[in-house]
Phi, psi and omega in degrees: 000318185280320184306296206312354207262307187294354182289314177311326176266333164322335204251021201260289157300355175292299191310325170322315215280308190298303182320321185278343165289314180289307151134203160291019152282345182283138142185155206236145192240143132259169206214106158318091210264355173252004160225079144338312188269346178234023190317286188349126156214006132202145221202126181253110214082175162194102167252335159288359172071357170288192192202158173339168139057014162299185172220189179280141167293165173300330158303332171268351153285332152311317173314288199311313184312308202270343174040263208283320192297352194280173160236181170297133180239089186245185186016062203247150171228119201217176195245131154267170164310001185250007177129326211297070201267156180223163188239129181215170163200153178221097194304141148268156194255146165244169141260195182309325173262045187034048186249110152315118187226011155165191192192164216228110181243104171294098175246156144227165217274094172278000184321328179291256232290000166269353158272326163317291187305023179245278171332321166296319197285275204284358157310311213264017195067001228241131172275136203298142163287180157299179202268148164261152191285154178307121174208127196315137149224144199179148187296323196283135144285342174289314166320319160278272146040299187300302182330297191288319175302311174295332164304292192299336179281322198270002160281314180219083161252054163330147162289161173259047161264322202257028161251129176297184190303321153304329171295326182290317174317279202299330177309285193303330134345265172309313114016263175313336193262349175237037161039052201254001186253356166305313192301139171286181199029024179265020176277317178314301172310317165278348166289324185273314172300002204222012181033054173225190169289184206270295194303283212317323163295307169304345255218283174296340175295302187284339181288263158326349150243023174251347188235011172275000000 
């Protein structure tokens, strides 16, 4: 516990050190990986609009799902919701006995030069890339949470009357693998966003880690 505290604090000035090199297109997260709804302990710049005691993105919940087994997610690009895009990476942190307990995420704010290259793109004929997928960033973990669920209903957006029981397995599944279940109180939150009861949620849950 005293290895993992001094690291989280050591990373404090690092993040500082980097923000003040890059300037204000940077911003360095550190990310706590055993309080999910609060990682953010500590944070330099700001392109994601988070704060201290924010919590984790959906990509780092992805992390989290997967835990020791996880890698380095580096040079990735995603949109925030307000438009913004961005390049990011997210180092993970171990300790001595090599368990991933959080990670040091390096975002930058490309939007200017991706509207130069855009611009640049239709002077030259040149077709625009694809669009990057959208991703929550934010204090609220109940946000991310609606976010992943609702992402996974618009891939199959069927009522959950008409998906049989495997579809249903696999939904919660799936879910689980993008670590939306690590979070305390997210079953409740997702039984409400999914219109169903609590037990059915809990049901199913208990279901997909009894056959994992």
């Amino acid at each position: 516990m005293a290895e993992r505290e001094a690291i989280l604090a050591a990373l404090g000035p690092v993040a500082d050190g980097i923000v003040a090199t890059f300037g204000g297109c940077c911003e360095v997260v550190v990310h706590d990986f055993r309080r999910p709804a609060n990682s953010v302990v500590a944070i330099a710049g700001a392109v994601t609009g988070r704060g201290v005691g924010g919590s984790m993105s959906e990509i780092g919940m992805g992390l989290l799902a997967r835990g020791d087994d996880a890698a380095d997610q580096l040079n990735y690009i995603t949109r925030t919701p307000d438009g913004k895009m961005v390049k990011s990476s997210t180092m993970l942190l171990r300790d001595s006995d090599n368990t991933v307990f959080g990670a040091l995420c390096v975002n930058l704010d490309l939007t200017g030069l991706t509207q130069a290259q855009q611009l640049l793109g239709g002077l030259a004929g040149v077709d625009n890339p694809l669009p990057a997928p959208t991703t929550t960033f934010g204090d609220d973990i109940d946000a991310v949470i609606d976010s992943i669920v609702d992402r996974r209903q618009l891939a199959d957006p069927r009522p959950w009357a008409e998906l049989g029981r495997a579809e249903r397995l696999a939904l919660f599944q799936d879910l689980n693998e993008q670590g939306v279940f690590a979070v305390r109180r997210a079953v409740p939150r997702v039984a409400s966003r999914l219109g169903i009861s609590r037990a059915s949620a809990y049901s199913y849950l208990a279901q997909i880690k009894e056959n994992s």
